[in-house]
Coordinates of C-alpha atoms and ligand atoms in Angstrom, one line a residue:
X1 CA -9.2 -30.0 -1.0
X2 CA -9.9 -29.2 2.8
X3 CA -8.1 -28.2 5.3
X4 CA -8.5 -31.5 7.5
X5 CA -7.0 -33.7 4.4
X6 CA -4.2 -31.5 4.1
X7 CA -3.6 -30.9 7.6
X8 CA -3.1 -35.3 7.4
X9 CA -0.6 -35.3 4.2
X10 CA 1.1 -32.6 6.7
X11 CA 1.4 -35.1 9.4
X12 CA 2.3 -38.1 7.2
X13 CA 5.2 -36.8 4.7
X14 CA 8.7 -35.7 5.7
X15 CA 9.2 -32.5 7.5
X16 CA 8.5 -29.4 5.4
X17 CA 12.6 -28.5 6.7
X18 CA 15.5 -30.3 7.8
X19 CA 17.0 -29.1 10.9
X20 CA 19.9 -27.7 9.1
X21 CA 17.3 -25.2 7.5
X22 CA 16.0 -24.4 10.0
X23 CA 19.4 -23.3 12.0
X24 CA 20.1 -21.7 8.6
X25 CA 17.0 -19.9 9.1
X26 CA 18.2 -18.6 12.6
X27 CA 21.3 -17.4 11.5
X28 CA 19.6 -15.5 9.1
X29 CA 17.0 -13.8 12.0
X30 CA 20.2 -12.3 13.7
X31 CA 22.1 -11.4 10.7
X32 CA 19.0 -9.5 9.5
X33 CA 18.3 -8.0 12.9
X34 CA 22.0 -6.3 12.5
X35 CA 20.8 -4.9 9.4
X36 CA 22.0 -1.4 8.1
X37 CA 21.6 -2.0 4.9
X38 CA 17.6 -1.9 4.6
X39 CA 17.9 1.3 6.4
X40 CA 20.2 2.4 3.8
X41 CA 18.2 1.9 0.7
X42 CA 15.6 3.3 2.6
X43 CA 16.9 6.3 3.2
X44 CA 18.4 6.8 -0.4
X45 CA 14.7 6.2 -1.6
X46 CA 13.1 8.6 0.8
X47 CA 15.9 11.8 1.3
X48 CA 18.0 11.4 -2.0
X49 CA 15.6 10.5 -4.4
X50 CA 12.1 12.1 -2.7
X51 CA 8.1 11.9 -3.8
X52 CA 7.7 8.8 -6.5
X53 CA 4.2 9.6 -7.8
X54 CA 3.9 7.4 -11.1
X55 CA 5.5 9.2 -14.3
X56 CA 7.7 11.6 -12.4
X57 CA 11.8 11.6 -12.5
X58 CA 11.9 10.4 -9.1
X59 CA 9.7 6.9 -9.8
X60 CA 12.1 6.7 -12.6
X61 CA 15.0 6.8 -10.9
X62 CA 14.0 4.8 -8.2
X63 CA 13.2 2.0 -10.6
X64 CA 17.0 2.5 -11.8
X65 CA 18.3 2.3 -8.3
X66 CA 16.6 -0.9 -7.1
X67 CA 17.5 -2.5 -10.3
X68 CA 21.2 -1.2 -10.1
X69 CA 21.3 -2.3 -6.5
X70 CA 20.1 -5.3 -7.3
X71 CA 22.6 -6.5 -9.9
X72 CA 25.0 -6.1 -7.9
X73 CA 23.5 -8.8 -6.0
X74 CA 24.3 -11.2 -8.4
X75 CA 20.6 -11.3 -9.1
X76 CA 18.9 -11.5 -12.9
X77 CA 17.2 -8.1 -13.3
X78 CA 14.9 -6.7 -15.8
X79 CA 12.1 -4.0 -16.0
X80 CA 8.6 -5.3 -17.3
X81 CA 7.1 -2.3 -18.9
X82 CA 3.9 -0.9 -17.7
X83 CA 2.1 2.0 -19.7
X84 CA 0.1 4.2 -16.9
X85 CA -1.1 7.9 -17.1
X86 CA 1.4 10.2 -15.3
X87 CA -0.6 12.8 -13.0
X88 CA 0.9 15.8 -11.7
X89 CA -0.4 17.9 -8.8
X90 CA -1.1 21.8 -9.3
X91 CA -2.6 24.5 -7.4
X92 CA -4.5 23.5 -4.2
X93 CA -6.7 26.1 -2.3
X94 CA -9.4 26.1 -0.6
X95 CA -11.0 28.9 1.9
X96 CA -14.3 29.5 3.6
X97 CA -16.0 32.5 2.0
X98 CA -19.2 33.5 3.9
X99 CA -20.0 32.2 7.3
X100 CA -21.2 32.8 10.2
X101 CA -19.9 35.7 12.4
X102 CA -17.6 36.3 9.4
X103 CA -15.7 39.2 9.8
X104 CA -16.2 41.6 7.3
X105 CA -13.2 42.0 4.2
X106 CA -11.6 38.0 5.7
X107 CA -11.9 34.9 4.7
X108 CA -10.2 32.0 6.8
X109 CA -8.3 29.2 5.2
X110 CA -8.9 25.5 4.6
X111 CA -6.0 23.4 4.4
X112 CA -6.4 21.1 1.2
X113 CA -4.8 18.5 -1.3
X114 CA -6.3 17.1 -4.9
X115 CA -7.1 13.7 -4.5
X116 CA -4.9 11.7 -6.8
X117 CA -5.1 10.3 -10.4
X118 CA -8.1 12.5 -11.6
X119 CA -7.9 14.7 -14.3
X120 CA -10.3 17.5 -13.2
X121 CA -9.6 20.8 -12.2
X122 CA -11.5 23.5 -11.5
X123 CA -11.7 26.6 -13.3
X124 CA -9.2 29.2 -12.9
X125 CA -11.0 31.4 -10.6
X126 CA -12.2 28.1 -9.2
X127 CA -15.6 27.1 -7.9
X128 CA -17.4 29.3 -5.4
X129 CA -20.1 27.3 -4.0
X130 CA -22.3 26.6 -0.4
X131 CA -21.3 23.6 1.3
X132 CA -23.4 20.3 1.8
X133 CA -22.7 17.8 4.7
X134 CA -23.1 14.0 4.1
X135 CA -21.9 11.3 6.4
X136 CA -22.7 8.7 4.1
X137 CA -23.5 7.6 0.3
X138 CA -27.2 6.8 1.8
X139 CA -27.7 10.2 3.4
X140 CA -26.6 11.8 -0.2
X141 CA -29.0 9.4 -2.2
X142 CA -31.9 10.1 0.1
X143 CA -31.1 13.9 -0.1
X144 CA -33.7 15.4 -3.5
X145 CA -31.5 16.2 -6.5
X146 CA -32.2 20.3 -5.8
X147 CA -30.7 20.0 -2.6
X148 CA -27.3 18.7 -3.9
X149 CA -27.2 20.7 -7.2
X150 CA -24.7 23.0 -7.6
X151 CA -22.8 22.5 -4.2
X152 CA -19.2 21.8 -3.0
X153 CA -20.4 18.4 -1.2
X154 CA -18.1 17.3 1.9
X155 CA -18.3 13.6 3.2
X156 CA -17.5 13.8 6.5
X157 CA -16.9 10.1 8.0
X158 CA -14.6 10.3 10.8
X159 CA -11.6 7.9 10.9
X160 CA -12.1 5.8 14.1
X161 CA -8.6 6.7 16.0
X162 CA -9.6 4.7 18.9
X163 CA -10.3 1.5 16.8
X164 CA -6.5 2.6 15.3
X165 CA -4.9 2.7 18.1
X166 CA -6.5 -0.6 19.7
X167 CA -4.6 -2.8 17.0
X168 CA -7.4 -2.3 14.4
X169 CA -6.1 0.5 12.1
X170 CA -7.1 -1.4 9.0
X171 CA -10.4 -1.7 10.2
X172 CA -10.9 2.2 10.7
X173 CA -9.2 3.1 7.7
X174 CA -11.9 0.5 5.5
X175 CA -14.0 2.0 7.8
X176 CA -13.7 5.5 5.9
X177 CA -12.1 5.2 2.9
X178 CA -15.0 4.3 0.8
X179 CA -16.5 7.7 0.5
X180 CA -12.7 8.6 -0.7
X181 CA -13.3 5.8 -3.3
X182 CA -16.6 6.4 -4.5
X183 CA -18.0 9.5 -3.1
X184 CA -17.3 11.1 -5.9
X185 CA -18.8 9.5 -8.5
X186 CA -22.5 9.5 -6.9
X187 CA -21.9 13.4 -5.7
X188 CA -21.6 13.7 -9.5
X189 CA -24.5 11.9 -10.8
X190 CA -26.6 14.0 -8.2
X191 CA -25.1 17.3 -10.1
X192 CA -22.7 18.3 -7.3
X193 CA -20.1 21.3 -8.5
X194 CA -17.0 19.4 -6.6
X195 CA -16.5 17.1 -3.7
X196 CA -14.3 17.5 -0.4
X197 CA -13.7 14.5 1.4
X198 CA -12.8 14.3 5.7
X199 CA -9.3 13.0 5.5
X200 CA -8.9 9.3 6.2
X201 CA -6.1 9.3 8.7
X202 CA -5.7 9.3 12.2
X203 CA -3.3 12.7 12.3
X204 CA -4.1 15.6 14.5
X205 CA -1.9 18.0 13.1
X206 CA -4.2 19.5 10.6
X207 CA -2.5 18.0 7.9
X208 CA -4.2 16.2 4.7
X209 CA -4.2 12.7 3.8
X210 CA -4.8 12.2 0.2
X211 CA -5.1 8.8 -1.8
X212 CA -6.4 7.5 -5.1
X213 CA -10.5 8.2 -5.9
X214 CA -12.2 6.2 -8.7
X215 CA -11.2 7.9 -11.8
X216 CA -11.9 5.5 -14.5
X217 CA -15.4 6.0 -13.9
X218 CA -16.3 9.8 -16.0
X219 CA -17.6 11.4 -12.9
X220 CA -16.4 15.3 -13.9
X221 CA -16.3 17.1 -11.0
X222 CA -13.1 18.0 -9.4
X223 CA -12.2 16.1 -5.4
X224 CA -10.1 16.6 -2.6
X225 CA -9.5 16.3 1.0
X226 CA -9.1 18.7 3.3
X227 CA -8.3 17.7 7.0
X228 CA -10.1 16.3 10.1
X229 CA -9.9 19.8 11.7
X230 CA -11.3 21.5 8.8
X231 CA -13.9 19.4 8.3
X232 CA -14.8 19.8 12.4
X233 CA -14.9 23.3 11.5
X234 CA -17.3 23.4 8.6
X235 CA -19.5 21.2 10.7
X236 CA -19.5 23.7 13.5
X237 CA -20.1 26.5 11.7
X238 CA -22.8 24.9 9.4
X239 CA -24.7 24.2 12.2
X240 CA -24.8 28.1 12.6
X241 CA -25.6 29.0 9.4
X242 CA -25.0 28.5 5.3
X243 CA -21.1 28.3 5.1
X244 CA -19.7 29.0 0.7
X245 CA -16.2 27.7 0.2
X246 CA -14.0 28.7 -2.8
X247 CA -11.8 25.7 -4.2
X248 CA -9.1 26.3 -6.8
X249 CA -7.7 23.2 -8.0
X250 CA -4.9 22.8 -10.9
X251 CA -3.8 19.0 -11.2
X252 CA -4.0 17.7 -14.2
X253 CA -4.2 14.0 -15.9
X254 CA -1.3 13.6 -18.7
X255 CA -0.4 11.1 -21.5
X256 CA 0.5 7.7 -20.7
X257 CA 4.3 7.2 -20.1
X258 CA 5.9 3.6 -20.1
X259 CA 6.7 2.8 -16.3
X260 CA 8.4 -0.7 -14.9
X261 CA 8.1 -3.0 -12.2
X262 CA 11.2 -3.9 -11.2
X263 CA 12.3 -8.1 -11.8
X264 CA 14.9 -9.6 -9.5
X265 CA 15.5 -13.2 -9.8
X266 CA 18.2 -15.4 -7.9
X267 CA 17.7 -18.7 -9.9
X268 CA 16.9 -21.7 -7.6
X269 CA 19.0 -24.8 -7.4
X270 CA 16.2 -27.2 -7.8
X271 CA 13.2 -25.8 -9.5
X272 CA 14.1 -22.5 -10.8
X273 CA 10.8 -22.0 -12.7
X274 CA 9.2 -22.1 -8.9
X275 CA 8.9 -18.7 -7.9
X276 CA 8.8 -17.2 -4.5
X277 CA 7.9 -13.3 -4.6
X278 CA 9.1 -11.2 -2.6
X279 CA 7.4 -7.4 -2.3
X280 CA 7.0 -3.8 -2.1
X281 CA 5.8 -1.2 -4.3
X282 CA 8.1 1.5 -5.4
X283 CA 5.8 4.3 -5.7
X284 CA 4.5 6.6 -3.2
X285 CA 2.2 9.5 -3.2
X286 CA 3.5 13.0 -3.6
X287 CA 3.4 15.0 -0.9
X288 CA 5.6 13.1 1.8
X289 CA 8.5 10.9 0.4
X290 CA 6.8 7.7 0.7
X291 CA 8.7 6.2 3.8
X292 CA 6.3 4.1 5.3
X293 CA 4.6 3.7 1.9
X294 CA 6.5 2.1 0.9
X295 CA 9.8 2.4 0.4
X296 CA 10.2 0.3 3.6
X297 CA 8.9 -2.7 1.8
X298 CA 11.0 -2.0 -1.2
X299 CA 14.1 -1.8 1.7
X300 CA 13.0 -5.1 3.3
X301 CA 12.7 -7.2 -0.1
X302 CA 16.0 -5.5 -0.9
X303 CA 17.8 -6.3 2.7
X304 CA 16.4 -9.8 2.1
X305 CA 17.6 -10.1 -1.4
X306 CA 21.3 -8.9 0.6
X307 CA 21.3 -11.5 3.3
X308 CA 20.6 -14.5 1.1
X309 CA 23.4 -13.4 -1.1
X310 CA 26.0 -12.2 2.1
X311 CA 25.2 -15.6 3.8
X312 CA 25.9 -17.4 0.2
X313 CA 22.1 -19.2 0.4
X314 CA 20.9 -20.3 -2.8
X315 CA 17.4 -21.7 -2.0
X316 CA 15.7 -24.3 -4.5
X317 CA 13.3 -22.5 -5.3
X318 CA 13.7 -18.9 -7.4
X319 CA 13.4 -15.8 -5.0
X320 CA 12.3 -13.1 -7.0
X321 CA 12.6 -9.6 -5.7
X322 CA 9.7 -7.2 -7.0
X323 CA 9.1 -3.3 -6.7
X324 CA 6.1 -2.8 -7.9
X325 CA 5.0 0.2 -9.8
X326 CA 1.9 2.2 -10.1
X327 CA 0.3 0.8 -6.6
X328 CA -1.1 4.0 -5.6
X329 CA -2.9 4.1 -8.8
X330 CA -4.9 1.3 -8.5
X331 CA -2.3 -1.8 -8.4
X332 CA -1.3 -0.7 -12.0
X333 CA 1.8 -2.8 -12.3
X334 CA 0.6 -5.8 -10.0
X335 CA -2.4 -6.3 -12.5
X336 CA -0.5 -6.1 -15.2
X337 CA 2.0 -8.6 -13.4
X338 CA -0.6 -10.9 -13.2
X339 CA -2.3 -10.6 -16.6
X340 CA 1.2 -11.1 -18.4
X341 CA 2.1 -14.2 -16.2
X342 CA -1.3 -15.5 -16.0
X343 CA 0.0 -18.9 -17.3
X344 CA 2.6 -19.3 -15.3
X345 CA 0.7 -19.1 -12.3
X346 CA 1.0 -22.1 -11.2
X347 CA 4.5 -22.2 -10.6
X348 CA 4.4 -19.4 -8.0
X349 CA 4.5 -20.6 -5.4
X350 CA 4.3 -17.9 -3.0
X351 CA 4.0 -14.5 -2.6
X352 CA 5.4 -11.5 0.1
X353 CA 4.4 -8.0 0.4
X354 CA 5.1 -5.6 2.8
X355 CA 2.8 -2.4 2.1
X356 CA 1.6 -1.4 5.8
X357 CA 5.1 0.2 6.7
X358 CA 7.6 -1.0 9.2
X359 CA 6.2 -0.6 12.6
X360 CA 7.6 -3.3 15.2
X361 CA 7.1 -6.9 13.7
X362 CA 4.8 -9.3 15.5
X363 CA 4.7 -12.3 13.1
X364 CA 3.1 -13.6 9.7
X365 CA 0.0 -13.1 7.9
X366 CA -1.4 -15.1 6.1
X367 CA -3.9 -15.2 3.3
X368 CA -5.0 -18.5 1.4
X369 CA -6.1 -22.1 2.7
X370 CA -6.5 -22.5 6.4
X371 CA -4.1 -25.2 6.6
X372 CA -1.2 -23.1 5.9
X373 CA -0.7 -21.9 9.6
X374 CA 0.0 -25.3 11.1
X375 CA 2.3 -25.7 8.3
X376 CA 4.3 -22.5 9.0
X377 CA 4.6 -23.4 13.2
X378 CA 8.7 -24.3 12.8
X379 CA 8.8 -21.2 11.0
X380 CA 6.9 -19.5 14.1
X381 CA 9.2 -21.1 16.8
X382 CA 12.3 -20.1 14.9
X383 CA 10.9 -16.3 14.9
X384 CA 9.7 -16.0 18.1
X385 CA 12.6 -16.1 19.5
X386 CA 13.0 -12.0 18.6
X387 CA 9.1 -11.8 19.6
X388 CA 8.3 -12.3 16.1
X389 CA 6.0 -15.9 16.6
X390 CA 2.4 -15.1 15.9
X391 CA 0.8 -16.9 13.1
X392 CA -2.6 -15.5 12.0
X393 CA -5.1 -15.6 9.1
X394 CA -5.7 -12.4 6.7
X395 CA -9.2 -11.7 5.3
X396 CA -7.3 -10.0 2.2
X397 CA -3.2 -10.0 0.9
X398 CA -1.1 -6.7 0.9
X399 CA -2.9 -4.5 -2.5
X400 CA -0.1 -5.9 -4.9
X401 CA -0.5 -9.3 -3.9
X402 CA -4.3 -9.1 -4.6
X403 CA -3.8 -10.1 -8.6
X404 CA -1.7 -13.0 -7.5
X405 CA -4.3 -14.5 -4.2
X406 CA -7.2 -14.5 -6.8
X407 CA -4.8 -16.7 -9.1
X408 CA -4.5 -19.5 -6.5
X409 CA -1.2 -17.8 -5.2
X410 CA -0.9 -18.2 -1.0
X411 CA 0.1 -14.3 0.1
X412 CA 2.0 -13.6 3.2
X413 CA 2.9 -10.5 4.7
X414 CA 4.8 -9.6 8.5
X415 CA 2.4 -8.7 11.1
X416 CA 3.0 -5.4 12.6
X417 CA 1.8 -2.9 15.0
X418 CA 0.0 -0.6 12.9
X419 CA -1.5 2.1 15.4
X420 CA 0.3 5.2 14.7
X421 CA 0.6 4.1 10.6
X422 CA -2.5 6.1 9.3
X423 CA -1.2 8.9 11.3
X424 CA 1.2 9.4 8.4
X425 CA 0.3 7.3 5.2
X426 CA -0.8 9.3 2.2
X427 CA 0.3 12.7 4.0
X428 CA 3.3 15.3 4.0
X429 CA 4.8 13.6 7.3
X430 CA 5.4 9.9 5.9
X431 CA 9.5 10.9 6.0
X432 CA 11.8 9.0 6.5
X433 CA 12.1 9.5 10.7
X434 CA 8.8 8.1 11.0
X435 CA 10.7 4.0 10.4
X436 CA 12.2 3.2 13.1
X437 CA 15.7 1.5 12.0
X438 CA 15.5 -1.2 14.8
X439 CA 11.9 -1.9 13.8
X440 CA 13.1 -1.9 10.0
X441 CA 15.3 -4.8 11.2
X442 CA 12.5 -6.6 12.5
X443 CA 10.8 -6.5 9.2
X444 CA 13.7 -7.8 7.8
X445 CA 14.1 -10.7 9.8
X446 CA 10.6 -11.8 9.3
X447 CA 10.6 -11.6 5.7
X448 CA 14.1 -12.7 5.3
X449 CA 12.9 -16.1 7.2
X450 CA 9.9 -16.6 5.7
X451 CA 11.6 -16.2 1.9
X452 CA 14.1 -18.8 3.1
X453 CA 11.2 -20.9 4.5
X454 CA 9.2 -20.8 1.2
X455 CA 12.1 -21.2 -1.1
X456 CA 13.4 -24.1 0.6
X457 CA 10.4 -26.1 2.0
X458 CA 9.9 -30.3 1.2
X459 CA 6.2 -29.7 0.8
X460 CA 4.0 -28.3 -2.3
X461 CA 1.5 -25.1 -0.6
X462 CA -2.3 -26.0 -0.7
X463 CA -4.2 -23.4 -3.2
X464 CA -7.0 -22.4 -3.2
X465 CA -9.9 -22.4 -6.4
X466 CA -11.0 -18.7 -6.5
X467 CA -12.6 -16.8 -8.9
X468 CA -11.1 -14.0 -10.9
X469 CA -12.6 -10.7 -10.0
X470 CA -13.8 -8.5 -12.9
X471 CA -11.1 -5.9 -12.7
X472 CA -8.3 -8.2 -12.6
X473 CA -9.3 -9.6 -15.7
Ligands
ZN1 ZN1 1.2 1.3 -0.2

């Protein structure tokens, strides 16, 4: 169906919400921006609890929490089991071995971190090696095979911190990330000994941004990233000169472990098998405690799940509350999700993620069938009274949502200022002082809304026909 037709059956049936939702809907914006109890969860995710990489204690107990937490909501909890291989990081070192102008009996140190999820480690004494400089996947595949042999190869793509901090941090981080991705894999088939990658982050404190690299493909060379400085560096010095690096690195891949997503459902009044979802995903990388990734968008799912049951609203449809597991790792549990409820599609009828952190909210995104925005306006003008009123499209949905949008499912998400977010994500220094609790609240409040909006609205959503991509199959 297009847009026009359904911009017309918009026009022509009853409103999508009464008036009395809609005043329901603003006394649920300023109960949710006097919020402490997102904060809270957040902080018990992020201080008490700490790191949630998949497998570990800590993801397990988090699951328990939100699920505890939950029930005594009132809401209908249950785990859905997800089997995912539990990796544990080990020994990280790097340093810069011969050089130029080295100074006899030193070496000087490079500040590193495994990537994540790959089970290949170097050996003991690690892997001694001279350093080759790529900017790109082209530059390596134009580079003869005796040139790459044998080396420690370092993509080097600089995240774009001015595009960042211009409102586009997305866009820079897409911008590098793919030699994170898939780097690896090609430095391999050209017989490289082990790959560095230029962190993709926007931080200038010399600290590493790490992140997922394409592991199901058997590329067996060891990967990490070191950090923007370091990488400067070995550029700088390179252009002097050969420069060897020695890289010890420990992790290691282990058995498969049974992991959850996390199932909340308050029942709806009138069609209960309609299901609105509402989302963040509960585990984090390792070497921060997962603050702005992203326990905050567990917290805002969780603060929304409170307000509806503090202001006694029972929408129509069913709100179901989901912390998904194993995003890190490739969207683990959110596949899964989608493969298990593959038939009852249909009936969802919308889905929410917040994975981007909690920086100050702006408005909605949106991700499906064009008409959807002129549908959502009241929902605007009741949010923009706390500044929250933009409406825009979203080329993609938030990573968990991404199983669901290629099932016909419409996927929102708040709009926020990003600039300063891959400054932290993926690294030591995504803690919990990087949310800001009144920004937290303005999270809230959007999502909180929008929930209400979904679960409530007179109107079916147009879907959209896609088709399913390979790996979500
Ligand atoms: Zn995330």
């Amino acid at each position: 169906m297009s847009g026009t037709v359904l911009t017309v059956v918009a026009q022509t049936s009853a409103p999508a919400w009464t008036p009395s939702t809609l005043e329901t809907m603003r006394r649920l914006e300023s109960a949710a921006l006097r919020d402490n109890y997102g904060y809270e969860k957040l902080a018990h995710l992020t201080d008490n609890i700490g790191p949630r990489p998949v497998g570990s204690l800590q993801a397990e107990a988090a699951v328990d929490y939100v699920a505890a937490e939950l029930r005594k909501l009132g809401f209908d909890v249950r785990l859905e089991k997800v089997r995912m291989p539990r990796w544990v990081r080990g020994e990280d070192r790097c340093e810069l071995v011969e050089y130029p102008g080295q100074v006899q009996g030193t070496t000087q140190k490079v500040v590193v971190a495994a990537l994540g999820g790959l089970g290949v480690a170097t050996p003991r004494d690690g892997i001694t090696a001279e350093v080759l400089i790529v900017s790109s996947l082209a530059e390596l595949a134009a580079l003869p095979r005796d040139k790459v042999a044998g080396k420690i190869v370092l993509f080097n793509k600089r995240f774009d911190r001015r595009m960042a901090e211009s409102g586009f941090a997305f866009d820079a981080y897409d911008g590098a990330v793919g030699l994170r991705n898939s780097g690896r894999l090609e430095a391999s088939k050209a017989g490289a000994a082990a790959v560095l990658v230029r962190s993709v982050g926007g931080s200038d404190a010399r600290i590493v941004h790490v992140g997922a690299t394409d592991y199901e493909n058997a590329a067996h060379i060891p990967a990490a990233a070191i950090t923007a400085e370091d990488a400067d560096l070995i550029v700088r010095l390179s252009s002097q000169g050969p420069v060897r690096l020695r890289l010890v690195l420990s992790s290691d891949l282990h058995e498969e472990v049974d992991s959850y997503n996390v199932i909340a459902d308050l029942k709806g009044t009138e069609h209960p098998e309609q299901i609105v979802i509402v989302s963040g995903h509960i585990d984090s990388w390792d070497l921060g405690t997962g603050a702005l990734d992203d326990a905050a968008g567990v917290a805002i799912a969780m603060a929304t799940a409170r307000l509806l049951h503090e202001q006694n609203l029972r929408p129509r449809r069913t709100i179901r509350i989901v912390a998904w597991m194993g995003e890190e790792r490739g969207l683990l549990g959110a596949r899964s999700y989608g493969k298990e409820h593959a038939a009852e599609m249909a009936n969802h009828f919308a889905a929410i993620e917040t994975d981007s952190g909690a920086g100050h909210a702006m408005g909605i995104y949106i991700t499906g069938d064009p008409a959807l925005a002129t549908l959502f306006q009241p929902v605007a003008e009741v949010l923009e009274a706390s500044g929250a009123g933009i409406l825009r499209d979203l080329k993609e949905p938030a990573p968990d949502l991404i199983p669901l949008y290629f099932r016909g499912v419409p996927a929102f998400t708040p709009l926020q200022d990003t600039r300063r977010y891959f400054d932290y994500h993926h690294t030591a220094a995504d803690t919990l002082d990087k949310v800001d609790p009144q920004e937290l609240r303005e999270n809230i409040a959007v999502v909180a809304v929008l929930s209400f909006a979904l679960g409530t609205m007179n109107q079916e959503l147009p879907r959209q026909q896609l088709t399913l991509p390979e790996f979500l199959k």
